[in-house]
CSV table of C-alpha atoms in Angstrom, one decimal:
chain,number,residue,atom,x,y,z
A,1304,MET,CA,0.0,0.0,0.0
A,1305,LYS,CA,0.9,3.6,-0.4
A,1306,TYR,CA,1.2,5.6,2.9
A,1307,TYR,CA,1.4,9.4,3.2
A,1308,ILE,CA,2.7,10.4,6.7
A,1309,ILE,CA,2.8,13.9,8.2
A,1310,ALA,CA,5.1,14.6,11.2
A,1311,GLY,CA,6.0,18.2,11.9
A,1312,GLU,CA,8.4,17.8,14.9
A,1313,ALA,CA,11.4,15.9,16.0
A,1314,SER,CA,9.4,13.6,18.3
A,1315,GLY,CA,7.0,12.9,15.5
A,1316,ASP,CA,10.0,12.0,13.2
A,1317,LEU,CA,11.2,9.5,15.9
A,1318,HIS,CA,7.8,7.8,16.4
A,1319,ALA,CA,6.9,7.8,12.7
A,1320,SER,CA,10.2,6.2,11.8
A,1321,ASN,CA,9.6,3.3,14.2
A,1322,LEU,CA,6.1,3.0,12.8
A,1323,ILE,CA,7.4,2.9,9.2
A,1324,ARG,CA,9.8,0.1,10.3
A,1325,GLU,CA,6.9,-1.9,11.7
A,1326,LEU,CA,4.6,-1.2,8.7
A,1327,LYS,CA,7.3,-2.6,6.4
A,1328,GLN,CA,7.3,-5.8,8.5
A,1329,ARG,CA,3.7,-6.3,7.7
A,1330,ASP,CA,3.6,-4.7,4.2
A,1331,ALA,CA,6.8,-5.6,2.4
A,1332,LYS,CA,5.9,-3.5,-0.7
A,1333,ALA,CA,4.8,-0.4,1.2
A,1334,ASP,CA,5.7,3.0,-0.3
A,1335,PHE,CA,6.0,6.0,2.0
A,1336,ARG,CA,5.8,9.7,1.0
A,1337,CYS,CA,6.2,11.9,4.1
A,1338,TRP,CA,6.7,15.2,5.8
A,1339,GLY,CA,9.2,14.5,8.6
A,1340,GLY,CA,12.9,14.2,9.2
A,1341,ASP,CA,16.1,12.2,8.9
A,1342,LEU,CA,14.9,9.2,10.9
A,1343,MET,CA,11.9,8.6,8.6
A,1344,GLN,CA,14.2,9.0,5.6
A,1345,GLN,CA,16.6,6.4,7.0
A,1346,GLN,CA,13.6,4.0,7.0
A,1347,GLY,CA,13.1,4.5,3.3
A,1348,ALA,CA,10.6,7.3,3.2
A,1349,VAL,CA,10.6,10.0,0.6
A,1350,ILE,CA,10.7,13.3,2.6
A,1351,VAL,CA,8.7,16.0,0.9
A,1352,LYS,CA,9.3,18.7,3.6
A,1353,HIS,CA,11.7,18.5,6.6
A,1354,TYR,CA,10.2,19.3,10.0
A,1355,ARG,CA,12.8,22.0,10.4
A,1356,GLU,CA,10.8,24.1,7.9
A,1357,LEU,CA,7.6,23.6,9.8
A,1358,SER,CA,8.3,24.3,13.4
A,1359,PHE,CA,6.7,27.5,14.7
A,1360,MET,CA,6.4,27.9,18.4
A,1361,GLY,CA,3.9,30.2,20.3
A,1362,PHE,CA,1.1,32.4,19.2
A,1363,THR,CA,3.1,35.4,18.0
A,1364,GLU,CA,5.5,33.2,15.9
A,1365,VAL,CA,2.6,31.5,14.2
A,1366,LEU,CA,1.1,34.8,13.3
A,1367,MET,CA,4.4,36.1,11.9
A,1368,ASN,CA,4.7,33.0,9.7
A,1369,LEU,CA,1.1,32.7,8.7
A,1370,GLY,CA,1.9,33.1,5.0
A,1371,THR,CA,4.4,30.2,5.0
A,1372,ILE,CA,2.0,28.0,6.9
A,1373,LEU,CA,-0.9,28.6,4.4
A,1374,HIS,CA,1.5,27.9,1.5
A,1375,ASN,CA,2.5,24.6,3.1
A,1376,LEU,CA,-1.1,23.6,3.6
A,1377,SER,CA,-1.9,24.3,0.0
A,1378,PHE,CA,1.2,22.5,-1.3
A,1379,CYS,CA,0.5,19.5,1.0
A,1380,LYS,CA,-3.1,19.1,-0.3
A,1381,LYS,CA,-2.0,19.1,-3.9
A,1382,ASP,CA,0.9,16.7,-3.2
A,1383,ILE,CA,-1.5,14.2,-1.5
A,1384,LEU,CA,-3.9,14.2,-4.4
A,1385,ASN,CA,-1.1,13.7,-6.8
A,1386,TYR,CA,0.2,10.8,-4.8
A,1387,ARG,CA,-3.2,9.2,-4.2
A,1388,PRO,CA,-2.2,7.2,-1.0
A,1389,ASP,CA,-4.2,4.2,0.3
A,1390,GLY,CA,-4.2,6.0,3.7
A,1391,VAL,CA,-2.8,9.1,5.4
A,1392,ILE,CA,-1.2,8.9,8.8
A,1393,LEU,CA,-1.1,12.1,10.8
A,1394,VAL,CA,1.3,12.3,13.7
A,1395,ASP,CA,0.4,14.9,16.4
A,1396,TYR,CA,1.2,18.4,14.9
A,1397,PRO,CA,-2.5,19.4,15.3
A,1398,GLY,CA,-2.7,23.0,14.0
A,1399,PHE,CA,-1.6,21.7,10.5
A,1400,ASN,CA,-2.8,18.1,10.6
A,1401,LEU,CA,-6.4,18.7,11.6
A,1402,ARG,CA,-6.8,21.1,8.6
A,1403,ILE,CA,-5.3,18.4,6.4
A,1404,ALA,CA,-7.7,15.8,8.0
A,1405,LYS,CA,-10.8,18.0,7.0
A,1406,PHE,CA,-9.5,18.1,3.4
A,1407,LEU,CA,-8.8,14.3,3.3
A,1408,HIS,CA,-12.3,13.6,4.7
A,1409,GLN,CA,-13.9,15.8,2.0
A,1410,ASN,CA,-11.9,13.9,-0.7
A,1411,GLY,CA,-12.7,10.4,0.6
A,1412,LEU,CA,-9.2,9.5,1.8
A,1413,PRO,CA,-8.8,7.3,4.9
A,1414,VAL,CA,-7.5,9.4,7.9
A,1415,ILE,CA,-5.5,7.7,10.6
A,1416,TYR,CA,-4.3,9.9,13.5
A,1417,TYR,CA,-1.3,8.4,15.4
A,1418,ILE,CA,-0.5,10.2,18.6
A,1419,SER,CA,-3.4,12.4,19.5
A,1420,PRO,CA,-3.2,16.2,19.7
A,1421,GLN,CA,-3.3,17.4,23.3
A,1422,VAL,CA,-6.9,18.3,23.1
A,1423,TRP,CA,-7.3,17.4,26.8
A,1424,ALA,CA,-5.0,20.4,27.6
A,1425,TRP,CA,-6.5,23.1,25.5
A,1426,LYS,CA,-8.8,23.6,22.5
A,1427,GLN,CA,-11.1,20.8,23.5
A,1428,SER,CA,-13.4,21.9,20.7
A,1429,ARG,CA,-11.1,20.0,18.4
A,1430,VAL,CA,-12.7,16.8,19.6
A,1431,ARG,CA,-15.7,17.6,17.5
A,1432,THR,CA,-13.5,18.0,14.4
A,1433,ILE,CA,-11.7,14.7,15.2
A,1434,ARG,CA,-15.1,12.9,15.6
A,1435,LYS,CA,-16.1,14.2,12.1
A,1436,VAL,CA,-13.0,13.8,10.0
A,1437,VAL,CA,-10.7,11.2,11.6
A,1438,ASP,CA,-11.5,7.5,10.7
A,1439,LYS,CA,-9.1,5.9,13.2
A,1440,MET,CA,-7.5,7.5,16.3
A,1441,LEU,CA,-4.6,5.8,18.1
A,1442,VAL,CA,-3.6,7.3,21.4
A,1443,ILE,CA,-0.4,6.8,23.4
A,1444,LEU,CA,-1.3,8.1,26.9
A,1445,PRO,CA,-3.5,6.1,29.2
A,1446,PHE,CA,-5.8,8.9,30.3
A,1447,GLU,CA,-6.6,9.9,26.7
A,1448,LYS,CA,-8.9,6.9,26.2
A,1449,ASP,CA,-11.1,8.0,29.1
A,1450,PHE,CA,-11.0,11.6,27.9
A,1451,TYR,CA,-12.2,10.7,24.4
A,1452,SER,CA,-14.8,8.3,25.7
A,1453,GLY,CA,-16.3,11.1,27.8
A,1454,HIS,CA,-16.7,13.0,24.5
A,1455,GLY,CA,-18.3,10.2,22.7
A,1456,VAL,CA,-15.2,9.3,20.5
A,1457,GLU,CA,-13.9,5.7,20.3
A,1458,VAL,CA,-10.1,5.5,20.2
A,1459,GLU,CA,-7.6,2.8,20.7
A,1460,PHE,CA,-4.8,3.0,23.4
A,1461,ILE,CA,-1.7,1.2,22.0
A,1462,GLY,CA,0.9,2.2,24.6
A,1463,HIS,CA,3.7,4.7,24.3
A,1464,PRO,CA,6.2,4.2,21.5
A,1465,LEU,CA,9.0,5.8,23.5
A,1466,LEU,CA,9.4,2.6,25.4
A,1467,ASP,CA,10.3,0.9,22.1
A,1468,ALA,CA,12.6,3.7,21.0
A,1469,LEU,CA,14.5,3.6,24.2
A,1470,SER,CA,14.7,-0.2,24.7
A,1471,GLY,CA,16.5,-0.6,21.3
A,1472,LYS,CA,19.1,2.1,22.0
A,1473,PRO,CA,22.7,0.9,22.7
A,1474,PHE,CA,24.3,3.0,25.4
A,1475,VAL,CA,27.6,4.7,24.6
A,1476,PRO,CA,29.3,6.6,27.5
A,1477,VAL,CA,29.6,10.4,26.7
A,1478,ALA,CA,32.5,10.9,29.1
A,1479,GLU,CA,35.1,8.9,31.0
A,1480,LYS,CA,33.8,7.7,34.4
A,1481,ALA,CA,34.9,9.9,37.2
A,1482,ASN,CA,34.1,10.6,40.8
A,1483,ARG,CA,32.3,13.8,39.9
A,1484,PRO,CA,28.5,13.8,39.3
A,1485,LEU,CA,27.3,14.7,35.8
A,1486,VAL,CA,24.2,16.9,35.2
A,1487,ALA,CA,22.5,17.2,31.8
A,1488,LEU,CA,21.0,20.5,30.6
A,1489,LEU,CA,18.2,20.0,28.0
A,1490,PRO,CA,17.1,23.5,27.0
A,1491,GLY,CA,14.9,22.4,24.1
A,1492,SER,CA,15.2,22.1,20.3
A,1493,ARG,CA,13.9,25.5,19.2
A,1494,ARG,CA,16.0,28.7,19.4
A,1495,GLN,CA,13.2,30.6,21.0
A,1496,GLU,CA,12.9,28.2,23.9
A,1497,ILE,CA,16.6,27.7,24.3
A,1498,ARG,CA,17.1,31.5,24.5
A,1499,ALA,CA,14.4,31.7,27.2
A,1500,VAL,CA,15.5,28.8,29.4
A,1501,LEU,CA,19.2,28.1,29.0
A,1502,PRO,CA,20.6,31.3,30.6
A,1503,GLU,CA,18.8,30.4,33.8
A,1504,MET,CA,20.1,26.8,33.7
A,1505,LEU,CA,23.7,28.1,33.2
A,1506,LYS,CA,23.5,30.2,36.3
A,1507,VAL,CA,23.4,27.1,38.4
A,1508,ILE,CA,26.8,25.8,37.2
A,1509,ALA,CA,28.9,28.2,39.5
A,1510,ARG,CA,26.9,26.9,42.5
A,1511,PHE,CA,28.1,23.3,42.0
A,1512,PRO,CA,31.9,23.4,41.5
A,1513,GLU,CA,32.0,19.6,42.3
A,1514,VAL,CA,29.7,18.8,39.4
A,1515,ASP,CA,30.2,18.5,35.6
A,1516,PHE,CA,27.5,20.0,33.3
A,1517,ILE,CA,26.9,19.2,29.7
A,1518,ILE,CA,24.3,20.8,27.3
A,1519,ALA,CA,22.3,18.4,25.2
A,1520,GLY,CA,22.4,20.3,21.9
A,1521,VAL,CA,20.5,19.8,18.7
A,1522,THR,CA,22.1,19.6,15.2
A,1523,SER,CA,19.7,22.2,13.8
A,1524,VAL,CA,21.1,24.9,16.1
A,1525,ASP,CA,24.6,26.3,15.4
A,1526,ASP,CA,27.4,26.0,17.9
A,1527,SER,CA,27.8,29.7,17.9
A,1528,PHE,CA,24.2,30.1,19.2
A,1529,TYR,CA,25.0,28.1,22.3
A,1530,ALA,CA,28.4,29.8,22.8
A,1531,LYS,CA,26.8,33.2,22.7
A,1532,LEU,CA,24.3,32.3,25.4
A,1533,ALA,CA,27.0,30.7,27.5
A,1534,GLY,CA,29.3,33.7,27.3
A,1535,LYS,CA,32.3,33.2,29.5
A,1536,GLN,CA,30.8,30.1,31.1
A,1537,LYS,CA,32.7,27.0,30.1
A,1538,VAL,CA,30.3,24.3,29.4
A,1539,ALA,CA,30.4,21.5,26.8
A,1540,VAL,CA,27.7,21.1,24.2
A,1541,LEU,CA,27.0,17.5,23.0
A,1542,LYS,CA,24.8,17.1,19.9
A,1543,GLY,CA,22.8,14.2,18.8
A,1544,ARG,CA,23.5,12.0,21.9
A,1545,THR,CA,20.9,13.1,24.4
A,1546,TYR,CA,19.9,9.6,25.4
A,1547,ASP,CA,23.5,8.6,26.1
A,1548,LEU,CA,24.0,11.8,28.1
A,1549,LEU,CA,20.9,11.3,30.2
A,1550,LYS,CA,21.8,7.6,30.8
A,1551,GLN,CA,25.1,8.7,32.4
A,1552,SER,CA,23.8,11.7,34.3
A,1553,SER,CA,23.0,11.8,37.9
A,1554,ALA,CA,20.3,14.5,37.3
A,1555,ALA,CA,18.9,16.7,34.5
A,1556,LEU,CA,17.3,20.1,34.0
A,1557,VAL,CA,14.8,19.6,31.2
A,1558,THR,CA,12.6,22.0,29.2
A,1559,SER,CA,9.0,20.9,29.2
A,1560,GLY,CA,7.9,18.7,26.4
A,1561,THR,CA,8.5,15.1,25.3
A,1562,ALA,CA,12.0,15.3,26.8
A,1563,THR,CA,10.5,15.2,30.3
A,1564,LEU,CA,9.0,11.8,29.6
A,1565,GLU,CA,12.2,10.5,27.8
A,1566,THR,CA,14.3,11.6,30.8
A,1567,ALA,CA,12.0,9.7,33.2
A,1568,LEU,CA,11.9,6.5,31.1
A,1569,ILE,CA,15.7,6.5,30.9
A,1570,GLY,CA,15.6,6.8,34.7
A,1571,THR,CA,17.3,10.2,35.3
A,1572,PRO,CA,16.0,12.4,38.2
A,1573,GLU,CA,14.9,15.7,36.7
A,1574,VAL,CA,13.7,19.2,37.2
A,1575,VAL,CA,11.2,20.5,34.6
A,1576,CYS,CA,11.8,24.1,33.3
A,1577,TYR,CA,9.6,26.4,31.2
A,1578,ARG,CA,9.6,30.0,30.3
A,1579,GLY,CA,7.7,31.5,27.4
A,1580,GLY,CA,7.1,35.0,25.9
A,1581,ALA,CA,5.0,37.2,28.1
A,1582,ILE,CA,2.1,37.5,25.7
A,1583,SER,CA,2.1,33.8,24.7
A,1584,TYR,CA,2.3,32.8,28.4
A,1585,MET,CA,-0.7,35.1,29.4
A,1586,ILE,CA,-2.8,33.6,26.6
A,1587,ALA,CA,-1.8,30.1,27.5
A,1588,ARG,CA,-2.7,30.5,31.1
A,1589,LYS,CA,-6.3,31.4,30.1
A,1590,LEU,CA,-6.6,28.5,27.6
A,1591,VAL,CA,-4.7,25.6,29.0
A,1592,LYS,CA,-6.8,23.2,31.2
A,1593,VAL,CA,-4.2,21.0,32.8
A,1594,LYS,CA,-2.7,20.9,36.3
A,1595,PHE,CA,0.9,20.2,35.2
A,1596,ILE,CA,3.1,20.9,32.2
A,1597,SER,CA,5.2,17.8,32.3
A,1598,LEU,CA,4.0,14.5,30.8
A,1599,VAL,CA,5.4,12.7,33.8
A,1600,ASN,CA,3.1,14.5,36.3
A,1601,LEU,CA,0.1,14.4,33.9
A,1602,ILE,CA,0.3,10.7,33.5
A,1603,MET,CA,0.8,10.0,37.2
A,1604,ASP,CA,-1.8,12.7,38.1
A,1605,ARG,CA,0.4,14.1,40.9
A,1606,VAL,CA,3.7,15.8,41.4
A,1607,VAL,CA,6.5,13.3,40.7
A,1608,VAL,CA,9.0,15.8,39.3
A,1609,LYS,CA,9.3,19.5,40.3
A,1610,GLU,CA,8.1,22.0,37.7
A,1611,PHE,CA,9.4,25.6,37.6
A,1612,ILE,CA,7.4,27.7,35.3
A,1613,GLN,CA,7.9,31.3,34.1
A,1614,HIS,CA,8.8,33.5,37.1
A,1615,GLU,CA,9.5,30.4,39.2
A,1616,LEU,CA,12.3,29.5,36.9
A,1617,THR,CA,15.2,31.0,38.9
A,1618,ALA,CA,18.7,29.9,39.8
A,1619,ASP,CA,17.8,29.7,43.5
A,1620,ASN,CA,14.9,27.3,42.8
A,1621,LEU,CA,16.9,25.2,40.4
A,1622,GLU,CA,19.8,24.9,42.9
A,1623,ARG,CA,17.6,23.9,45.8
A,1624,GLU,CA,15.9,21.1,43.8
A,1625,LEU,CA,19.1,19.9,42.1
A,1626,ARG,CA,20.8,19.5,45.5
A,1627,LEU,CA,18.0,17.2,46.6
A,1628,LEU,CA,18.2,15.1,43.4
A,1629,LEU,CA,22.0,14.8,43.7
A,1630,TYR,CA,22.4,14.3,47.4
A,1631,ASP,CA,19.1,13.3,49.1
A,1632,ASN,CA,18.8,9.5,48.9
A,1633,SER,CA,15.2,9.4,50.0
A,1634,ARG,CA,14.2,11.9,47.2
A,1635,LYS,CA,16.1,9.8,44.6
A,1636,THR,CA,14.5,6.6,45.8
A,1637,ALA,CA,11.0,8.1,45.7
A,1638,ILE,CA,11.5,9.3,42.1
A,1639,MET,CA,12.9,5.9,41.0
A,1640,ASN,CA,9.8,4.2,42.4
A,1641,ASP,CA,7.5,6.6,40.7
A,1642,TYR,CA,9.3,6.1,37.4
A,1643,GLY,CA,8.7,2.4,37.7
A,1644,ASP,CA,5.0,3.0,38.1
A,1645,LEU,CA,5.0,5.3,35.2
A,1646,ARG,CA,6.4,2.6,32.9
A,1647,GLN,CA,3.6,0.3,33.9
A,1648,LYS,CA,1.0,2.9,33.2
A,1649,LEU,CA,2.4,3.4,29.7
A,1650,GLY,CA,1.5,-0.1,28.6
A,1651,GLY,CA,4.8,-1.8,28.2
A,1652,PRO,CA,6.9,-2.2,25.0
A,1653,GLY,CA,5.4,-3.0,21.6
A,1654,ALA,CA,3.4,0.2,20.9
A,1655,SER,CA,4.9,0.7,17.4
A,1656,ALA,CA,4.1,-2.9,16.4
A,1657,ARG,CA,0.6,-2.6,17.8
A,1658,ALA,CA,0.0,0.6,15.9
A,1659,ALA,CA,1.3,-0.8,12.6
A,1660,ALA,CA,-0.9,-4.0,12.9
A,1661,THR,CA,-3.9,-1.9,13.6
A,1662,ILE,CA,-3.3,0.5,10.7
A,1663,VAL,CA,-2.7,-2.3,8.2
A,1664,GLU,CA,-5.8,-4.2,9.3
A,1665,PHE,CA,-7.9,-1.0,9.2
A,1666,LEU,CA,-6.7,0.0,5.7
A,1667,LYS,CA,-7.1,-3.5,4.2
A,1668,LEU,CA,-10.7,-3.5,5.5
A,1669,ARG,CA,-11.3,-0.1,4.0
A,1670,LEU,CA,-10.0,-1.3,0.6
A,1671,THR,CA,-12.2,-4.3,0.6
A,1672,ASP,CA,-15.3,-2.5,2.1
A,1673,PRO,CA,-15.1,1.3,1.6
A,1674,GLU,CA,-18.3,1.8,3.5
């Protein structure tokens, strides 16, 4: 079969690449045309647009790039019609993908949504759109099934694909073992969020002379960008090896997002950090309907990892919590126990395989019985 897949972010590229690998196991002649990244390309997909061209963060940035977004939507619709796929798989990225889903529905193309938009956090009105235009919704967080059920939408919980992505990763040490603790700094993947969060993280370094700090960099951001933010502060930047860095670290300071869950599943005690633009943050406070910003706390429905948001993101707060994670054994033990419970809640390994099996079965049924 012919599959058209749209992933607009790095995390989507990761999960879609694992899905492609599993789809090929069940559909040896599968053909993939995609919006995504390097990982999907490595699995044999033809990449139409790289996610680096699609990533706009915050209300103001979206408005400033509205022309580009509208052009991408128009191009994507034409490209799908020219390709005529047997099914389209949308991976998160809701602002773009839900508009594409409406178009696909109008044109009679099967719509599969893999990794639900976070409609439970904000814009719950999107559930009505999903009910109308999405043919098959696969969710990866346990509470999403109950959320959708409460809105009259049947979805399938297949578990979290991060468990698969992490279990197959060989660990390669990032530094020679020493008696000094290592702390990972994960300031995010977009320049905007790095600029907002990293300077506060860096202030902590001078307060821990006995600790080594390494920044988890991303290849899409120049070394000079990190160097400018670091100034005279001497701190290494390691790109493309975040999992290895986290595995070897005693603790981590992590910008909110998928990285908070990745850090927990690797087993590294963490502090969650977030700071946005003043206008975007004020709007978000009025719209967002969740108690926590980290996926770890959301899934567990209680505070497992400390969150410092906006004005609470200070060097003093980071220092205090980091000292507990590094030197308080009872705090470390509690977090490790909670991380174990978290893994159980996420459904265990095999999510990518379950998703692929469900998608192939669904599309074959649609091909034999379009109604």
